[in-house]
Short mmCIF file of C-alpha atoms in Angstrom, two decimals:
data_model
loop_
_atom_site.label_atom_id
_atom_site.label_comp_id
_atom_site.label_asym_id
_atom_site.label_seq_id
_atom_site.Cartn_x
_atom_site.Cartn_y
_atom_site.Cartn_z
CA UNK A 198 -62.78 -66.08 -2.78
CA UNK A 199 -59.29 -64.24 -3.07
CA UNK A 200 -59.93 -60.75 -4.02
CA UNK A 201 -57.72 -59.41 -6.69
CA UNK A 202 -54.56 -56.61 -5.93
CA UNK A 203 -56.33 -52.97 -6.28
CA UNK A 204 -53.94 -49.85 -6.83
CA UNK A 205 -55.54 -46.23 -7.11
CA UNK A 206 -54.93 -44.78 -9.81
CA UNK A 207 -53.30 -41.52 -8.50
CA UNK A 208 -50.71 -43.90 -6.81
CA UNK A 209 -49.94 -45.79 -10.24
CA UNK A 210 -49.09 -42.09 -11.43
CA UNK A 211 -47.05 -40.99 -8.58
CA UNK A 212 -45.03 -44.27 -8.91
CA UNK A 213 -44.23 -43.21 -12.73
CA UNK A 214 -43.67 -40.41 -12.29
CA UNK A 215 -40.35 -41.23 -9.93
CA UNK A 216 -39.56 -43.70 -12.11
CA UNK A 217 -39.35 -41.01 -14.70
CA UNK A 218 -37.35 -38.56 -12.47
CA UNK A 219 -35.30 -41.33 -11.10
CA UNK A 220 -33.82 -42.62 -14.86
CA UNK A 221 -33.44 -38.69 -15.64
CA UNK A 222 -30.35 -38.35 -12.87
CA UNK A 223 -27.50 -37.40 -14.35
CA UNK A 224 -28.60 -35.97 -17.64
CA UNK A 225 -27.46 -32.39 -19.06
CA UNK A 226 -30.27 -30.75 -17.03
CA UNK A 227 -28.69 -30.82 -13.39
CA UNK A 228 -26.42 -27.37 -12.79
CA UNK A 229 -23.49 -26.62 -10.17
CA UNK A 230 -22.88 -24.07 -7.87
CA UNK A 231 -19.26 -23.06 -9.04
CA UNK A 232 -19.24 -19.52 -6.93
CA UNK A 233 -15.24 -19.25 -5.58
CA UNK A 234 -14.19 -21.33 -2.81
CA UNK A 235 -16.53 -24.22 -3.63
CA UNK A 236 -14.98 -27.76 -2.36
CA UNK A 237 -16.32 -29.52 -5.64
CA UNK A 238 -14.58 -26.68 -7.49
CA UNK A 239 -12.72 -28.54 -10.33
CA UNK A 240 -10.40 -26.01 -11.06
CA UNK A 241 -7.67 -25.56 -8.77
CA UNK A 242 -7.63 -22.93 -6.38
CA UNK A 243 -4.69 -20.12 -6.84
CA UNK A 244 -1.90 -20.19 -4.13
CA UNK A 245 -2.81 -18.31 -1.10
CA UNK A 246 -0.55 -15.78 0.07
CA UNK A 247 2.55 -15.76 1.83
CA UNK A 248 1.29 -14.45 4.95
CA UNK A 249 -1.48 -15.02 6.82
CA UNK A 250 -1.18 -12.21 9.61
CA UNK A 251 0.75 -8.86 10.00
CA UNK A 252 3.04 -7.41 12.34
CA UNK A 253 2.04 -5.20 15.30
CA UNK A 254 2.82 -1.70 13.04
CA UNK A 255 3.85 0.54 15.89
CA UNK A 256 6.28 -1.91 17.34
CA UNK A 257 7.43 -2.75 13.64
CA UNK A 258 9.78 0.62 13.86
CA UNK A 259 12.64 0.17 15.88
CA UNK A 260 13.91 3.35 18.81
CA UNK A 261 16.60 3.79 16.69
CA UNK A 262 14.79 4.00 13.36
CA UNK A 263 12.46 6.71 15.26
CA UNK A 264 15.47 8.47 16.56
CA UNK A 265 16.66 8.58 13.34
CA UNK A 266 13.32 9.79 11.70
CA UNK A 267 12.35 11.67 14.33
CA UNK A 268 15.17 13.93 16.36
CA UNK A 269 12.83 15.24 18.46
CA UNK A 270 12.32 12.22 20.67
CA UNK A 271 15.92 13.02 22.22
CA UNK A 272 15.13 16.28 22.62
CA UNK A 273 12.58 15.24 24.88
CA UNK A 274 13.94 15.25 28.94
CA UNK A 275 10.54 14.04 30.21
CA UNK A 276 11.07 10.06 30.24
CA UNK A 277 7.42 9.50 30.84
CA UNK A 278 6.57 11.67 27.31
CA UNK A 279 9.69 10.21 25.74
CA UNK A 280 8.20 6.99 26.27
CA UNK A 281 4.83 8.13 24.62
CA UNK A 282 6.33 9.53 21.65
CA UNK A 283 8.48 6.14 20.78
CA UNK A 284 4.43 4.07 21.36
CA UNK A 285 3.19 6.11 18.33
CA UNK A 286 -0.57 6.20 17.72
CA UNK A 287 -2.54 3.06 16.11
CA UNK A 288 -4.66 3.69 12.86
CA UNK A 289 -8.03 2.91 12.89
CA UNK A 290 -9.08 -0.26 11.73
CA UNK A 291 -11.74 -2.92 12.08
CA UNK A 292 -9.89 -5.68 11.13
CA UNK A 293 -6.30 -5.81 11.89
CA UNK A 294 -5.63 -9.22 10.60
CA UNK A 295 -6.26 -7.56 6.77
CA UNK A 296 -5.03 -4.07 7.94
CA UNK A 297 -2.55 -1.97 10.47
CA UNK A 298 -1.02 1.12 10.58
CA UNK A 299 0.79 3.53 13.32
CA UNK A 300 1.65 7.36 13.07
CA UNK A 301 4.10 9.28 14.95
CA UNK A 302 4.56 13.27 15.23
CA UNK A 303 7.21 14.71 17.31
CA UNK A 304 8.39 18.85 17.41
CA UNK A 305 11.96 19.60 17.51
CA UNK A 306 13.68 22.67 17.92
CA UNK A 307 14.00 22.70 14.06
CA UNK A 308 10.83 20.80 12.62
CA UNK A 309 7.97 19.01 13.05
CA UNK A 310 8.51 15.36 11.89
CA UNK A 311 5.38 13.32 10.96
CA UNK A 312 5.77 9.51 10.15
CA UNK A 313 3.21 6.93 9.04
CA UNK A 314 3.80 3.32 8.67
CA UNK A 315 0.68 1.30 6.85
CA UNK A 316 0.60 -2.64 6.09
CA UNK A 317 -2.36 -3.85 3.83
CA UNK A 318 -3.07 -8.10 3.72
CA UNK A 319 -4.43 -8.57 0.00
CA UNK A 320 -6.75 -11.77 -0.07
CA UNK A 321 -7.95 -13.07 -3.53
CA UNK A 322 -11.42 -14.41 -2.62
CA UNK A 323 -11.09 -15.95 -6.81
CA UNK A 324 -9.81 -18.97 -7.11
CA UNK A 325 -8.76 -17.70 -10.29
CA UNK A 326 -6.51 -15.35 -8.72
CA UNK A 327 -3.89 -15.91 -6.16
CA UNK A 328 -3.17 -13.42 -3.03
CA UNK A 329 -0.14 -12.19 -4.94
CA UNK A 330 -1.71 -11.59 -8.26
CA UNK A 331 -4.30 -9.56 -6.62
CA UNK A 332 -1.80 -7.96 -4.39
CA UNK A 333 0.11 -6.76 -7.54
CA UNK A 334 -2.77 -5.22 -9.43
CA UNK A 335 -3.46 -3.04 -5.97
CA UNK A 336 0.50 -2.04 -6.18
CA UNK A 337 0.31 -1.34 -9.29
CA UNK A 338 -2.82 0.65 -9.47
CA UNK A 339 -0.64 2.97 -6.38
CA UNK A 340 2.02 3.57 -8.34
CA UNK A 341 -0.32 4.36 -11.68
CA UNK A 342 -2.09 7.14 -8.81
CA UNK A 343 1.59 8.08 -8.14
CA UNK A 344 2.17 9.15 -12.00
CA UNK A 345 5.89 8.87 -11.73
CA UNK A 346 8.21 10.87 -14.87
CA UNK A 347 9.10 8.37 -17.17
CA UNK A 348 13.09 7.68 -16.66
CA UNK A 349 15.56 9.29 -18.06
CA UNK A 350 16.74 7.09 -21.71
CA UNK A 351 13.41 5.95 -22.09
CA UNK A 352 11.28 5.93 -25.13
CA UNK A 353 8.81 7.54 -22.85
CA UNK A 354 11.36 10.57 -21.59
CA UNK A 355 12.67 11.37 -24.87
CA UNK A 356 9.37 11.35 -26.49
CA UNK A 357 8.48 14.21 -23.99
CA UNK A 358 11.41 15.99 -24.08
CA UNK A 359 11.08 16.60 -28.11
CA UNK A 360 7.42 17.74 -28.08
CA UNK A 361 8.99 19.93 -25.35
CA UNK A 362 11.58 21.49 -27.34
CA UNK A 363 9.61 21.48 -30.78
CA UNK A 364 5.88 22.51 -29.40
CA UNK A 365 4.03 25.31 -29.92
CA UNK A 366 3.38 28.19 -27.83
CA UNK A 367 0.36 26.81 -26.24
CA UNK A 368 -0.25 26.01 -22.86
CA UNK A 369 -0.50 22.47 -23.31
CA UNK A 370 2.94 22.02 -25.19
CA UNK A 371 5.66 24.48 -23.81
CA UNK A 372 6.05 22.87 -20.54
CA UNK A 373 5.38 25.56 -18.84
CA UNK A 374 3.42 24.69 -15.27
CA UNK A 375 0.18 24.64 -14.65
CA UNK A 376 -1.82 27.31 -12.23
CA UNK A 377 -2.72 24.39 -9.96
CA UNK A 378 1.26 23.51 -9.48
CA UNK A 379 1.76 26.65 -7.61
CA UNK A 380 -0.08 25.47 -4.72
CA UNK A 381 1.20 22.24 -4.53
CA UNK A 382 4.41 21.83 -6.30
CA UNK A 383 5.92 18.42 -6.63
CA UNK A 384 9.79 18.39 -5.88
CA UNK A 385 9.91 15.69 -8.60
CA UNK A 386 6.62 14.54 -9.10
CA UNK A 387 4.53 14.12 -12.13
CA UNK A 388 4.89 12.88 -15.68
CA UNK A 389 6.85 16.36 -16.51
CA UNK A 390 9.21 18.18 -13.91
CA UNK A 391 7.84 21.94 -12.99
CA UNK A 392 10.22 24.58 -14.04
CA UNK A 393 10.95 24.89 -10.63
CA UNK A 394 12.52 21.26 -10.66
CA UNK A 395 14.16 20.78 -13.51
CA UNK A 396 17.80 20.69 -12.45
CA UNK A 397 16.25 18.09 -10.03
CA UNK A 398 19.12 15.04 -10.01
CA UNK A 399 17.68 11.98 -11.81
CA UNK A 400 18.51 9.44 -8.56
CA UNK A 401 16.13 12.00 -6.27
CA UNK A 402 13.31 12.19 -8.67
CA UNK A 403 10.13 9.75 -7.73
CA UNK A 404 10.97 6.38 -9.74
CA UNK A 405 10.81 2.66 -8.74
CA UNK A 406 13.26 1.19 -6.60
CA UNK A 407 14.75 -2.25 -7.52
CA UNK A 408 15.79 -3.04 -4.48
CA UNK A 409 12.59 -2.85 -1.82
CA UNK A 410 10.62 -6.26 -1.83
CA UNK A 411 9.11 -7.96 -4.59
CA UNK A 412 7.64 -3.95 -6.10
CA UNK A 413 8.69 -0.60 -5.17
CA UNK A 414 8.43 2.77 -5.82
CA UNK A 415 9.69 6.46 -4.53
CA UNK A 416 7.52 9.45 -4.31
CA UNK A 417 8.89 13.14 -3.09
CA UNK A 418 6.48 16.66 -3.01
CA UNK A 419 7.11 19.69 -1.89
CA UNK A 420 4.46 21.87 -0.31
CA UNK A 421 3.39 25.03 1.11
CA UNK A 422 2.54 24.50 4.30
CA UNK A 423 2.68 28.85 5.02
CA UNK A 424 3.76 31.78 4.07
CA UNK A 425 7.45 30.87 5.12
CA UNK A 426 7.66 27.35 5.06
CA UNK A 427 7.63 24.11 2.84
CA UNK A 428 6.61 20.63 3.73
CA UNK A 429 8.48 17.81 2.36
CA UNK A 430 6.86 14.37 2.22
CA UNK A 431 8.48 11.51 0.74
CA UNK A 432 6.80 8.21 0.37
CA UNK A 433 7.62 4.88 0.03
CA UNK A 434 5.36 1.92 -0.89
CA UNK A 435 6.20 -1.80 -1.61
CA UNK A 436 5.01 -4.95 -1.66
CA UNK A 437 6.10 -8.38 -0.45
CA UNK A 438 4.28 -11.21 -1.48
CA UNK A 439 0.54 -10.50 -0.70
CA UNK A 440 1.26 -7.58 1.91
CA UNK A 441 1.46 -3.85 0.82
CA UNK A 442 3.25 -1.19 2.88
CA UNK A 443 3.32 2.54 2.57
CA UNK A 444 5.99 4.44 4.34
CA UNK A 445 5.56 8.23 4.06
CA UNK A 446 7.89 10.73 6.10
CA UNK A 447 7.39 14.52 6.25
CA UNK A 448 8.79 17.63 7.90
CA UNK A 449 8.14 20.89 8.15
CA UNK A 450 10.73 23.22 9.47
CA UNK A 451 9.86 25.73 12.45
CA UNK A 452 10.93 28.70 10.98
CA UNK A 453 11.84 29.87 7.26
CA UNK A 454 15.11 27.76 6.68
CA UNK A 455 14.58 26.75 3.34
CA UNK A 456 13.20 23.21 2.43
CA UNK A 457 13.59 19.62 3.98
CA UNK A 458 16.97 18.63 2.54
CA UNK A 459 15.57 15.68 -0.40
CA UNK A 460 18.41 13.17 -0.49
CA UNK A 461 18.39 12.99 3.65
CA UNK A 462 14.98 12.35 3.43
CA UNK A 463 15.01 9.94 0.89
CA UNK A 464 17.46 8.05 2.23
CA UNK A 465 16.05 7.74 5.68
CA UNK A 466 12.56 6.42 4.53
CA UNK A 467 14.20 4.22 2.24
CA UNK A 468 16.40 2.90 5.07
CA UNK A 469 13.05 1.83 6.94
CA UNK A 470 11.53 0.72 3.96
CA UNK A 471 14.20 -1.77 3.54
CA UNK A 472 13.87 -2.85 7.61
CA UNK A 473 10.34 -3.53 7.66
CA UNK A 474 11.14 -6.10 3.94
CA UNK A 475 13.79 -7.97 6.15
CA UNK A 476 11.48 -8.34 9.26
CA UNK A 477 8.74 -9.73 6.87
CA UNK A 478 11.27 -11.88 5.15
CA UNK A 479 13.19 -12.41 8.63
#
């Protein structure tokens, strides 16, 4: 006698169950992962950056820039320290192909010359947002820090400049500086010159450069550094593409002989500003 096809239960259930889940595929219920940098991304990742690595920083200044920046190297007779003085000293860092940096600080018979060369690689990890984009929001959050006077002509400058000459007596409107400007007084710097700088020439005072990379700007202080001396620093940051650099020169004279002349300075850190855009672009 042939004995009839017997399926338990449970199994019938199981089998109708995948059915079920099996016609469901591909409804509105199934969800994507769409976190940045996803290969099923749909939306088109944002260029990457121009470059990918970044230069060895204290070979990225030349022996003559250094000379230049830094008279006392000449002045030294021992070859062995000469030598050691044109190496520089690396920054600390923990990932050099994102970040680099060298400093320098040589003693001449006249001042003590500091330099500092820094290169930042900005990487957008949004696909939103290319390496550039991102780069330029760090820039321009710098120069923001920087609060650079308005320049001259601008709707900016002259609104200052009549609240200046029609305020009140107050504090707040005369112009008159601040008690914390006394111990570190801006040659140039901040949204309203110091009494101290106001005959300062418009083409020394910190402002943006045109001319430096893709971004630029110009920063100059003058400090106390003792009784009898000032420290100038002047600082220079640009950006190229997705790479940042900050270039900041200071000097302190030896003795009391007045402050680091401005437009010497100025020029000089400009000068290596302007190398290290042609060896990126080189």
């Amino acid at each position: 006698m042939q004995r009839k096809a017997y399926v338990p239960g449970t199994a019938v259930l199981l089998a109708a169950l995948l059915a079920g889940c099996t016609g469901g595929s591909g409804g509105g219920d199934t969800t994507t992962d769409s976190k940045p940098g996803d290969v099923g991304a749909t939306t088109p990742a944002a260029q990457p950056g121009k470059y990918r690595t970044l230069p060895e920083a204290c070979a990225a200044v030349s022996h003559d820039s250094l000379d230049s920046l830094l008279p006392g190297i000449k002045q030294i007779t021992d070859q062995e320290q000469r030598d050691t003085a044109y190496e520089g000293e690396a920054t600390l860092t923990y990932d050099t192909d994102r970040r680099v940096g060298c400093g320098w600080k040589v003693e001449s018979t006249d001042a003590t010359d500091h330099l500092l060369v820094d290169f930042e690689r900005v990487v957008s990890y949004d696909n939103a947002i290319s390496d550039d984009a991102r780069a330029q929001d760090i820039y321009a959050t710098k120069e923001a820090a920087a609060d650079l006077p308005a320049p001259a002509g601008s709707a900016t400058a002259s609104a200052t400049g009549s609240a200046s000459a029609t305020g009140s007596g107050s504090g707040s409107g005369s112009g008159a500086p601040t008690p914390s400007s006394s111990a570190s007084t801006p040659v140039t710097g901040g949204g309203t010159p110091s009494a101290g700088t106001s005959g300062t020439p418009a083409d020394l005072q910190p402002r943006r450069l045109d001319s430096v990379g893709d971004d630029a700007f110009l920063d100059d202080k003058l400090n106390s550094a003792s009784s009898t001396t000032q420290q100038r620093t002047v600082t220079v940051v640009f950006r190229t593409s997705n790479v940042i650099v900050t270039v900041e020169y200071a000097e302190q004279p030896t003795a009391s002989a007045g402050a680091p002349d401005s437009k010497e300075m100025q020029d000089k850190a400009r000068n290596l500003a302007q190398k290290l855009v042609d060896r990126f672009n080189g």
